[in-house]
Coordinates of N, CA and C in Angstrom, one line a residue:
X1 N 92.4 110.6 109.2 CA 91.5 110.8 108.1 C 90.8 109.5 107.8
X2 N 89.5 109.5 107.6 CA 88.7 108.3 107.3 C 88.7 108.1 105.8
X3 N 88.9 106.9 105.4 CA 88.9 106.5 104.0 C 87.5 106.5 103.5
X4 N 87.3 107.2 102.3 CA 86.0 107.1 101.7 C 85.7 105.7 101.2
X5 N 84.4 105.3 101.1 CA 84.1 104.0 100.6 C 83.2 104.1 99.4
X6 N 83.9 104.3 98.2 CA 83.1 104.4 97.0 C 82.8 103.0 96.5
X7 N 82.2 102.9 95.3 CA 81.9 101.6 94.7 C 83.2 100.9 94.5
X8 N 83.2 99.5 94.7 CA 84.3 98.7 94.4 C 84.6 98.7 92.9
X9 N 85.9 98.6 92.6 CA 86.3 98.7 91.2 C 86.9 97.3 90.7
X10 N 86.6 97.0 89.5 CA 87.2 95.8 88.8 C 88.2 96.3 87.8
X11 N 89.4 95.8 87.9 CA 90.5 96.4 87.1 C 91.2 95.2 86.4
X12 N 91.0 95.0 85.1 CA 91.8 94.0 84.4 C 93.3 94.5 84.3
X13 N 94.2 93.6 84.5 CA 95.6 93.9 84.4 C 96.2 93.3 83.1
X14 N 96.9 94.1 82.4 CA 97.6 93.6 81.1 C 99.1 93.7 81.3
X15 N 99.7 92.6 81.5 CA 101.2 92.6 81.6 C 101.7 92.6 80.1
X16 N 102.6 93.5 79.8 CA 103.0 93.7 78.4 C 104.5 93.5 78.3
X17 N 104.9 92.7 77.3 CA 106.3 92.4 77.0 C 106.4 92.4 75.5
X18 N 107.4 93.2 75.0 CA 107.6 93.4 73.6 C 106.3 93.7 72.8
X19 N 105.5 94.6 73.4 CA 104.3 95.0 72.7 C 103.1 94.1 72.7
X20 N 103.2 93.0 73.4 CA 102.1 92.0 73.5 C 101.7 91.8 74.9
X21 N 100.4 91.4 75.1 CA 99.9 91.1 76.4 C 100.3 89.6 76.7
X22 N 100.9 89.4 77.9 CA 101.4 88.1 78.3 C 100.9 87.7 79.7
X23 N 100.9 86.5 80.0 CA 100.5 86.0 81.4 C 101.3 84.8 81.8
X24 N 101.8 84.8 83.0 CA 102.5 83.7 83.5 C 102.2 83.5 85.0
X25 N 103.1 82.8 85.7 CA 103.0 82.6 87.1 C 104.2 83.2 87.8
X26 N 103.9 84.1 88.7 CA 105.0 84.9 89.3 C 105.9 85.5 88.3
X27 N 105.3 86.0 87.2 CA 106.0 86.7 86.1 C 107.0 85.8 85.3
X28 N 106.8 84.5 85.5 CA 107.7 83.6 84.7 C 106.8 82.7 83.8
X29 N 107.4 82.0 82.9 CA 106.6 81.1 82.0 C 105.6 81.8 81.2
X30 N 105.9 82.9 80.6 CA 105.0 83.8 80.0 C 104.4 83.3 78.7
X31 N 103.1 83.4 78.5 CA 102.4 83.0 77.3 C 101.7 84.2 76.7
X32 N 101.7 84.4 75.4 CA 101.0 85.5 74.7 C 99.5 85.3 74.7
X33 N 98.8 86.4 75.2 CA 97.4 86.3 75.2 C 96.7 87.4 74.4
X34 N 97.4 88.2 73.6 CA 96.8 89.1 72.7 C 97.3 90.5 72.6
X35 N 96.7 91.3 71.8 CA 97.1 92.7 71.6 C 96.6 93.5 72.7
X36 N 97.5 94.3 73.4 CA 97.0 95.1 74.6 C 96.0 96.1 74.3
X37 N 96.0 96.7 73.1 CA 95.0 97.7 72.8 C 93.7 97.1 72.6
X38 N 93.6 96.0 71.8 CA 92.4 95.3 71.5 C 91.8 94.7 72.7
X39 N 92.6 94.1 73.6 CA 92.1 93.5 74.8 C 91.5 94.6 75.7
X40 N 92.3 95.7 75.8 CA 91.8 96.8 76.7 C 90.5 97.4 76.2
X41 N 90.3 97.5 74.9 CA 89.1 98.0 74.4 C 87.9 97.1 74.7
X42 N 88.2 95.8 74.6 CA 87.2 94.8 74.9 C 86.7 94.9 76.4
X43 N 87.7 95.0 77.3 CA 87.4 95.1 78.7 C 86.7 96.4 79.0
X44 N 87.0 97.5 78.4 CA 86.3 98.7 78.6 C 84.9 98.6 78.2
X45 N 84.6 98.0 77.1 CA 83.2 97.9 76.6 C 82.4 96.9 77.5
X46 N 83.1 96.0 78.1 CA 82.5 95.0 79.0 C 82.2 95.5 80.4
X47 N 82.7 96.7 80.7 CA 82.3 97.2 82.0 C 83.5 97.4 83.0
X48 N 84.7 97.2 82.5 CA 85.9 97.5 83.4 C 85.9 98.9 83.9
X49 N 86.2 99.1 85.2 CA 86.3 100.5 85.7 C 87.6 101.2 85.3
X50 N 88.6 100.4 85.3 CA 89.9 101.0 84.9 C 90.7 99.8 84.3
X51 N 91.9 100.2 83.8 CA 92.9 99.2 83.3 C 94.2 99.5 83.9
X52 N 95.0 98.5 84.0 CA 96.4 98.7 84.4 C 97.3 97.9 83.4
X53 N 98.2 98.7 82.8 CA 99.2 98.1 81.9 C 100.6 98.2 82.5
X54 N 101.2 97.0 82.6 CA 102.5 96.9 83.3 C 103.5 96.3 82.3
X55 N 104.5 97.1 82.0 CA 105.6 96.6 81.1 C 106.5 95.8 82.1
X56 N 106.3 94.5 82.1 CA 106.9 93.7 83.2 C 108.4 93.5 83.1
X57 N 109.0 93.8 81.9 CA 110.4 93.5 81.8 C 111.2 94.8 81.9
X58 N 110.6 96.0 82.0 CA 111.2 97.3 81.9 C 112.3 97.5 83.0
X59 N 111.9 97.2 84.2 CA 112.8 97.4 85.3 C 114.0 96.5 85.3
X60 N 113.7 95.2 84.9 CA 114.8 94.2 84.8 C 115.8 94.6 83.7
X61 N 115.3 95.2 82.6 CA 116.2 95.5 81.5 C 116.7 96.9 81.5
X62 N 116.3 97.7 82.6 CA 116.7 99.1 82.7 C 116.4 99.9 81.5
X63 N 115.2 99.8 81.1 CA 114.8 100.7 79.9 C 113.4 101.3 80.2
X64 N 113.1 102.4 79.5 CA 111.9 103.1 79.8 C 110.7 102.4 79.1
X65 N 109.6 102.6 79.8 CA 108.3 102.1 79.2 C 108.1 102.9 77.9
X66 N 107.7 102.2 76.9 CA 107.5 102.8 75.6 C 106.2 103.6 75.6
X67 N 106.3 104.8 75.0 CA 105.2 105.7 75.0 C 104.3 105.5 73.8
X68 N 104.7 104.9 72.8 CA 103.9 104.7 71.6 C 102.7 103.9 71.9
X69 N 102.8 102.8 72.7 CA 101.7 102.0 73.1 C 100.7 102.8 73.9
X70 N 101.2 103.6 74.8 CA 100.4 104.5 75.7 C 99.5 105.4 74.8
X71 N 100.1 106.0 73.8 CA 99.3 106.8 72.9 C 98.2 106.1 72.2
X72 N 98.5 104.9 71.7 CA 97.5 104.0 71.1 C 96.4 103.7 72.0
X73 N 96.7 103.4 73.2 CA 95.7 103.0 74.2 C 94.8 104.3 74.5
X74 N 95.4 105.4 74.7 CA 94.7 106.6 74.9 C 93.7 107.0 73.8
X75 N 94.1 106.7 72.6 CA 93.3 107.0 71.4 C 92.1 106.1 71.4
X76 N 92.2 104.9 71.9 CA 91.2 103.9 71.8 C 90.3 103.7 73.0
X77 N 90.9 103.9 74.2 CA 90.2 103.5 75.4 C 89.5 104.7 76.1
X78 N 88.3 104.5 76.6 CA 87.6 105.7 77.1 C 87.4 105.5 78.7
X79 N 88.2 104.7 79.3 CA 88.2 104.6 80.8 C 89.6 104.8 81.3
X80 N 89.7 105.2 82.5 CA 91.1 105.5 83.1 C 92.0 104.3 83.0
X81 N 93.3 104.6 82.7 CA 94.3 103.5 82.7 C 95.6 104.0 83.3
X82 N 96.2 103.0 84.0 CA 97.4 103.3 84.7 C 98.5 102.5 83.9
X83 N 99.7 103.1 83.9 CA 100.9 102.5 83.2 C 102.0 102.4 84.2
X84 N 102.7 101.3 84.2 CA 103.9 101.2 85.0 C 105.0 100.3 84.3
X85 N 106.1 100.4 84.9 CA 107.3 99.6 84.4 C 108.4 100.5 83.9
X86 N 109.5 100.5 84.6 CA 110.7 101.3 84.1 C 110.6 102.8 84.4
X87 N 109.6 103.2 85.2 CA 109.5 104.6 85.5 C 110.5 104.9 86.7
X88 N 111.5 105.7 86.4 CA 112.5 105.9 87.4 C 112.8 107.4 87.6
X89 N 112.1 108.3 87.0 CA 112.3 109.7 87.1 C 111.0 110.5 86.9
X90 N 111.1 111.7 87.3 CA 109.9 112.6 87.0 C 109.7 112.8 85.5
X91 N 110.8 112.8 84.8 CA 110.7 112.9 83.3 C 109.9 111.7 82.7
X92 N 110.3 110.5 83.2 CA 109.6 109.3 82.8 C 108.1 109.4 83.0
X93 N 107.7 109.8 84.2 CA 106.3 110.0 84.5 C 105.6 111.0 83.7
X94 N 106.3 112.1 83.4 CA 105.7 113.2 82.6 C 105.5 112.7 81.2
X95 N 106.4 112.0 80.7 CA 106.3 111.5 79.3 C 105.1 110.6 79.1
X96 N 104.8 109.7 80.1 CA 103.7 108.8 80.0 C 102.4 109.5 80.3
X97 N 102.3 110.5 81.2 CA 101.1 111.2 81.5 C 100.8 112.1 80.3
X98 N 101.8 112.7 79.7 CA 101.6 113.5 78.5 C 101.1 112.7 77.3
X99 N 101.5 111.4 77.3 CA 101.1 110.5 76.2 C 99.7 110.1 76.3
X100 N 99.1 110.3 77.5 CA 97.7 110.0 77.7 C 97.3 109.1 78.8
X101 N 98.3 108.6 79.6 CA 98.0 107.8 80.8 C 97.3 108.6 81.8
X102 N 96.4 108.0 82.5 CA 95.7 108.7 83.6 C 96.4 108.7 84.9
X103 N 97.2 107.6 85.1 CA 98.0 107.5 86.3 C 99.2 106.7 85.9
X104 N 100.3 106.9 86.8 CA 101.5 106.0 86.6 C 101.7 105.3 87.9
X105 N 102.3 104.1 87.8 CA 102.7 103.4 88.9 C 104.2 103.1 89.0
X106 N 104.7 103.3 90.2 CA 106.1 103.1 90.4 C 106.3 102.0 91.5
X107 N 107.4 101.3 91.4 CA 107.7 100.2 92.3 C 109.1 100.2 92.6
X108 N 109.9 99.5 91.8 CA 111.4 99.4 92.0 C 112.1 100.7 92.2
X109 N 111.7 101.7 91.4 CA 112.3 103.0 91.5 C 112.0 103.7 92.8
X110 N 110.7 103.5 93.3 CA 110.3 104.1 94.5 C 111.0 103.6 95.7
X111 N 111.4 102.3 95.7 CA 112.2 101.6 96.7 C 113.6 102.2 96.7
X112 N 114.1 102.4 95.5 CA 115.5 102.9 95.4 C 115.5 104.4 95.8
X113 N 114.5 105.1 95.4 CA 114.4 106.6 95.6 C 113.0 107.0 96.1
X114 N 112.7 106.9 97.4 CA 111.4 107.2 97.8 C 110.9 108.6 97.5
X115 N 111.9 109.5 97.4 CA 111.5 110.9 97.1 C 110.8 111.1 95.8
X116 N 111.0 110.1 94.9 CA 110.4 110.1 93.6 C 108.8 110.2 93.7
X117 N 108.3 109.5 94.7 CA 106.8 109.5 95.0 C 106.4 111.0 95.2
X118 N 107.1 111.7 96.1 CA 106.8 113.0 96.4 C 106.9 114.0 95.3
X119 N 108.0 113.8 94.5 CA 108.3 114.6 93.3 C 107.1 114.6 92.3
X120 N 106.6 113.4 92.0 CA 105.5 113.2 91.1 C 104.2 113.8 91.7
X121 N 104.0 113.5 93.0 CA 102.8 114.0 93.6 C 102.7 115.5 93.7
X122 N 103.9 116.1 94.0 CA 103.9 117.6 94.0 C 103.7 118.2 92.7
X123 N 104.2 117.6 91.6 CA 104.1 118.1 90.3 C 102.7 117.9 89.7
X124 N 102.1 116.7 89.9 CA 100.9 116.4 89.2 C 99.7 116.2 90.2
X125 N 99.9 116.0 91.4 CA 98.9 115.6 92.4 C 98.9 114.2 92.7
X126 N 98.6 113.8 94.0 CA 98.8 112.5 94.4 C 97.8 111.5 93.7
X127 N 96.7 112.0 93.1 CA 95.8 111.1 92.5 C 96.4 110.5 91.2
X128 N 97.5 111.0 90.7 CA 98.2 110.5 89.6 C 99.2 109.4 89.9
X129 N 99.5 109.2 91.2 CA 100.6 108.3 91.7 C 100.0 107.1 92.4
X130 N 100.3 105.9 91.7 CA 100.0 104.6 92.3 C 101.3 103.9 92.6
X131 N 101.5 103.6 93.9 CA 102.7 102.9 94.2 C 102.4 101.4 94.3
X132 N 103.1 100.6 93.4 CA 102.9 99.2 93.4 C 103.9 98.5 94.4
X133 N 103.4 97.6 95.2 CA 104.2 96.9 96.2 C 104.0 95.4 95.9
X134 N 105.2 94.8 95.5 CA 105.2 93.4 95.3 C 105.9 92.8 96.6
X135 N 105.2 91.9 97.3 CA 105.8 91.3 98.5 C 105.6 89.8 98.6
X136 N 106.4 89.2 99.3 CA 106.3 87.7 99.5 C 106.6 87.5 101.0
X137 N 106.1 86.4 101.5 CA 106.3 86.0 102.9 C 107.7 85.3 103.1
X138 N 108.4 85.8 104.0 CA 109.7 85.1 104.3 C 110.0 85.3 105.8
X139 N 110.2 84.2 106.5 CA 110.5 84.3 107.9 C 109.4 84.9 108.7
X140 N 108.2 84.7 108.3 CA 107.1 85.2 109.1 C 106.7 86.7 108.8
X141 N 107.4 87.3 107.8 CA 107.1 88.7 107.5 C 106.8 88.8 106.0
X142 N 106.0 89.8 105.7 CA 105.8 90.2 104.3 C 106.9 91.1 103.8
X143 N 107.9 90.6 103.0 CA 109.0 91.3 102.6 C 108.8 91.9 101.2
X144 N 109.1 93.2 101.0 CA 108.9 93.8 99.7 C 110.0 93.4 98.8
X145 N 109.6 93.1 97.5 CA 110.5 92.8 96.5 C 110.5 93.8 95.4
X146 N 111.6 93.8 94.5 CA 111.7 94.7 93.4 C 112.0 93.9 92.1
X147 N 112.1 94.6 91.0 CA 112.5 94.1 89.7 C 111.7 92.8 89.4
X148 N 110.3 93.0 89.3 CA 109.4 91.9 89.0 C 109.4 90.8 90.0
X149 N 109.7 91.1 91.2 CA 109.7 90.1 92.3 C 111.0 89.3 92.4
X150 N 112.0 89.7 91.6 CA 113.3 88.9 91.6 C 114.3 89.3 92.7
X151 N 114.1 90.5 93.3 CA 115.0 90.9 94.3 C 114.3 91.2 95.6
X152 N 114.8 90.5 96.7 CA 114.2 90.7 98.0 C 114.8 91.9 98.7
X153 N 114.0 92.7 99.4 CA 114.6 93.9 100.1 C 114.4 93.7 101.6
X154 N 114.9 94.6 102.4 CA 114.7 94.6 103.8 C 113.4 95.3 104.3
X155 N 112.7 95.8 103.3 CA 111.5 96.6 103.7 C 110.3 95.6 104.0
X156 N 109.5 96.0 104.9 CA 108.3 95.2 105.4 C 107.1 95.9 104.8
X157 N 106.1 95.1 104.4 CA 104.9 95.5 103.7 C 104.2 96.7 104.4
X158 N 103.8 96.4 105.6 CA 102.9 97.4 106.3 C 103.6 98.7 106.6
X159 N 104.8 98.7 107.0 CA 105.5 99.9 107.3 C 105.8 100.7 106.0
X160 N 106.2 99.9 104.9 CA 106.5 100.6 103.6 C 105.2 101.2 103.0
X161 N 104.1 100.5 103.2 CA 102.8 101.1 102.7 C 102.5 102.4 103.4
X162 N 102.7 102.4 104.7 CA 102.4 103.7 105.4 C 103.3 104.8 105.0
X163 N 104.6 104.4 104.7 CA 105.6 105.4 104.3 C 105.2 106.0 103.0
X164 N 104.8 105.1 102.0 CA 104.5 105.7 100.7 C 103.3 106.5 100.7
X165 N 102.3 106.2 101.6 CA 101.1 107.0 101.8 C 101.6 108.4 102.2
X166 N 102.4 108.4 103.2 CA 102.9 109.7 103.8 C 103.7 110.5 102.8
X167 N 104.4 109.8 101.8 CA 105.2 110.5 100.8 C 104.3 111.1 99.7
X168 N 103.1 110.7 99.6 CA 102.2 111.3 98.6 C 101.6 110.3 97.6
X169 N 101.7 109.0 97.9 CA 101.0 108.1 97.0 C 99.5 108.3 97.1
X170 N 98.8 108.2 96.0 CA 97.3 108.3 96.0 C 96.6 107.0 96.1
X171 N 97.4 105.9 95.8 CA 96.8 104.6 95.8 C 97.9 103.6 95.9
X172 N 97.6 102.4 96.4 CA 98.6 101.3 96.5 C 98.0 100.1 95.8
X173 N 98.9 99.5 95.0 CA 98.6 98.3 94.3 C 99.5 97.2 94.9
X174 N 98.9 96.4 95.7 CA 99.6 95.3 96.4 C 99.5 94.0 95.8
X175 N 100.6 93.4 95.3 CA 100.6 92.1 94.7 C 101.3 91.1 95.6
X176 N 100.7 90.0 96.0 CA 101.4 88.9 96.7 C 102.1 88.1 95.6
X177 N 103.4 88.1 95.7 CA 104.2 87.3 94.8 C 104.0 85.8 95.0
X178 N 103.6 85.5 96.2 CA 103.4 84.1 96.5 C 102.1 83.6 95.9
X179 N 101.2 84.5 95.5 CA 99.9 84.1 94.9 C 99.8 84.4 93.5
X180 N 100.7 85.3 92.9 CA 100.5 85.8 91.6 C 100.4 84.7 90.5
X181 N 99.4 84.7 89.8 CA 99.2 83.7 88.7 C 98.8 82.3 89.1
X182 N 98.7 82.1 90.4 CA 98.4 80.7 90.9 C 97.0 80.4 90.9
X183 N 96.1 81.5 90.8 CA 94.7 81.3 90.8 C 94.1 80.6 92.0
X184 N 94.8 80.7 93.2 CA 94.4 80.1 94.4 C 93.8 81.1 95.4
X185 N 93.5 82.3 94.9 CA 92.9 83.3 95.8 C 93.9 84.3 96.3
X186 N 93.4 85.4 96.8 CA 94.2 86.4 97.4 C 94.5 86.1 98.9
X187 N 95.6 86.7 99.4 CA 95.8 86.6 100.9 C 94.9 87.5 101.6
X188 N 93.7 87.1 101.8 CA 92.7 88.1 102.4 C 92.9 88.6 103.8
X189 N 93.5 87.7 104.6 CA 93.8 88.2 106.0 C 94.8 89.3 105.9
X190 N 95.8 89.3 105.0 CA 96.8 90.3 104.9 C 96.1 91.6 104.4
X191 N 95.2 91.5 103.4 CA 94.5 92.7 102.9 C 93.6 93.3 104.0
X192 N 93.0 92.4 104.8 CA 92.1 92.9 105.9 C 92.9 93.7 107.0
X193 N 94.2 93.4 107.1 CA 95.0 94.1 108.0 C 95.5 95.4 107.3
X194 N 95.9 95.3 106.1 CA 96.5 96.4 105.4 C 95.5 97.6 105.1
X195 N 94.4 97.2 104.5 CA 93.5 98.2 104.0 C 93.0 99.2 105.0
X196 N 92.5 98.7 106.2 CA 92.1 99.7 107.2 C 93.2 100.6 107.8
X197 N 94.4 100.1 107.6 CA 95.5 100.9 108.2 C 95.9 102.1 107.4
X198 N 95.3 102.2 106.2 CA 95.7 103.3 105.3 C 94.4 104.2 105.0
X199 N 94.7 105.4 104.6 CA 93.5 106.3 104.3 C 93.4 106.5 102.7
X200 N 94.3 105.8 102.0 CA 94.2 105.8 100.5 C 93.7 104.4 100.0
X201 N 93.2 104.3 98.8 CA 92.7 103.1 98.3 C 93.8 102.0 98.1
X202 N 93.4 100.8 98.3 CA 94.3 99.6 98.0 C 93.7 98.7 96.9
X203 N 94.4 98.5 95.9 CA 94.0 97.5 94.9 C 94.6 96.2 95.2
X204 N 93.8 95.2 95.2 CA 94.3 93.8 95.5 C 94.7 93.1 94.2
X205 N 95.9 92.5 94.2 CA 96.4 91.8 93.0 C 97.1 90.5 93.4
X206 N 97.0 89.5 92.6 CA 97.8 88.3 92.8 C 96.9 87.2 93.3
X207 N 96.4 86.3 92.4 CA 95.8 85.1 92.9 C 94.3 84.9 92.5
X208 N 93.7 85.8 91.8 CA 92.3 85.7 91.4 C 92.1 84.5 90.5
X209 N 91.3 83.5 90.9 CA 91.0 82.3 90.1 C 89.6 82.1 89.9
X210 N 88.7 82.8 90.7 CA 87.3 82.6 90.6 C 86.6 83.9 91.0
X211 N 85.3 83.9 90.8 CA 84.4 85.0 91.3 C 84.5 85.0 92.8
X212 N 84.4 83.9 93.4 CA 84.5 83.9 94.9 C 85.7 84.5 95.5
X213 N 86.8 84.3 94.8 CA 88.1 85.0 95.2 C 88.0 86.5 95.2
X214 N 87.3 87.0 94.2 CA 87.2 88.5 94.1 C 86.2 89.0 95.1
X215 N 85.1 88.2 95.3 CA 84.1 88.6 96.4 C 84.8 88.7 97.7
X216 N 85.6 87.6 98.0 CA 86.3 87.5 99.3 C 87.2 88.7 99.6
X217 N 88.1 89.0 98.6 CA 89.0 90.1 98.8 C 88.4 91.5 99.0
X218 N 87.2 91.6 98.3 CA 86.5 92.9 98.4 C 85.7 93.0 99.7
X219 N 85.2 91.9 100.1 CA 84.4 91.9 101.4 C 85.3 91.7 102.6
X220 N 85.8 90.5 102.8 CA 86.6 90.1 103.9 C 87.9 90.8 103.9
X221 N 88.5 91.0 102.7 CA 89.8 91.6 102.6 C 89.8 93.1 102.7
X222 N 88.5 93.7 102.5 CA 88.3 95.1 102.6 C 89.1 95.9 101.5
X223 N 89.5 95.3 100.4 CA 90.2 96.0 99.3 C 89.2 96.9 98.6
X224 N 89.7 98.0 98.1 CA 88.9 99.0 97.4 C 88.7 98.6 95.9
X225 N 89.6 97.8 95.4 CA 89.5 97.3 94.0 C 90.1 96.0 93.9
X226 N 89.7 95.2 92.9 CA 90.3 93.9 92.6 C 90.9 93.9 91.2
X227 N 92.2 93.6 91.1 CA 92.9 93.5 89.9 C 93.0 92.0 89.5
X228 N 92.7 91.7 88.3 CA 92.9 90.3 87.9 C 93.3 90.2 86.4
X229 N 93.8 89.1 86.0 CA 94.2 88.9 84.6 C 93.7 87.7 84.0
X230 N 94.2 86.5 84.5 CA 93.9 85.2 83.8 C 92.4 85.0 83.6
X231 N 91.6 85.2 84.6 CA 90.2 84.9 84.4 C 89.5 85.7 83.4
X232 N 90.0 86.9 83.1 CA 89.5 87.8 82.0 C 90.1 87.4 80.7
X233 N 91.5 87.2 80.7 CA 92.2 86.9 79.4 C 91.7 85.6 78.8
X234 N 91.3 84.7 79.6 CA 90.9 83.4 79.1 C 89.4 83.2 79.0
X235 N 88.7 84.3 79.2 CA 87.2 84.3 79.0 C 86.4 83.5 79.9
X236 N 86.9 83.3 81.2 CA 86.2 82.5 82.1 C 85.0 83.1 82.7
X237 N 85.0 84.4 82.8 CA 83.8 85.2 83.2 C 84.0 86.6 82.6
X238 N 82.8 87.2 82.2 CA 82.9 88.5 81.7 C 82.8 89.5 82.9
X239 N 83.3 90.7 82.6 CA 83.3 91.7 83.7 C 81.9 92.1 84.1
X240 N 81.0 92.1 83.1 CA 79.6 92.4 83.3 C 79.0 91.4 84.2
X241 N 79.2 90.1 83.9 CA 78.6 89.1 84.7 C 79.2 89.1 86.1
X242 N 80.5 89.3 86.2 CA 81.2 89.4 87.5 C 80.5 90.5 88.4
X243 N 80.3 91.6 87.8 CA 79.7 92.7 88.6 C 78.3 92.4 89.1
X244 N 77.5 91.7 88.3 CA 76.2 91.3 88.7 C 76.2 90.4 89.9
X245 N 77.2 89.5 89.9 CA 77.4 88.6 91.1 C 77.8 89.4 92.3
X246 N 78.7 90.4 92.1 CA 79.1 91.2 93.2 C 77.9 92.0 93.8
X247 N 77.1 92.5 93.0 CA 75.9 93.2 93.4 C 75.0 92.2 94.3
X248 N 74.8 91.0 93.7 CA 74.0 90.0 94.4 C 74.6 89.7 95.8
X249 N 76.0 89.8 95.9 CA 76.6 89.5 97.2 C 76.7 90.7 98.1
X250 N 76.0 91.8 97.7 CA 76.0 92.9 98.6 C 77.1 94.0 98.5
X251 N 77.8 93.9 97.4 CA 78.9 94.9 97.1 C 78.4 95.9 96.1
X252 N 78.8 97.2 96.4 CA 78.4 98.2 95.5 C 79.4 98.3 94.4
X253 N 78.9 98.3 93.1 CA 79.7 98.4 92.0 C 79.0 99.3 91.0
X254 N 79.8 99.8 90.0 CA 79.2 100.6 88.9 C 78.9 99.7 87.7
X255 N 77.7 99.6 87.3 CA 77.3 98.8 86.1 C 77.4 99.7 84.8

């Protein structure tokens, strides 16, 4: 199956802890950057294609993602948004989708129980299922991690990505834990290998520090979408201005 090549998407990521948007490096040293609903509304009006909300402490603390925030977001935001963190069962996914989320993302629970991907895809359709893969390089391999990057597994990035595609994932969100929050760019060579090997879209995450970083991962890295946080949270560039640059560099985007 040949992957379709729609317009590239720009997706702000809002890491949420205790009801507030936070940002750190590799999920540590977290700083408060604002209210998740207000930030999301601002990004939507500025031209974001989608939003991703991640409850970053849910899996570590073994608790469910709170649905109240999802309802507030759904009432306010008019673009698609994905919610993740602490989703470990079909019931968890159902609760969030019923609360208004457009997609859910699973990570740690999918590693522990890969059949969860198929269960959600069969019930709702694979377009509702985003599998997040957090990986870091170790001994020359990209090793998959869980629980916010704190636990190393024996899984390898490329084989795991192919497996989750076969299980019913509609999209993959790949974060390099070596690059997350560092603002030093994405691992574009890795994306350039990963993206063509799959027939589902890949969202690039981890390392955006400049417009050039985003251009590079979408062009050379062949990613279908770029997810970023810091450069948007701290107002370094607006999404509208970013998209104009992407157009000037020959990338198709929706204005």
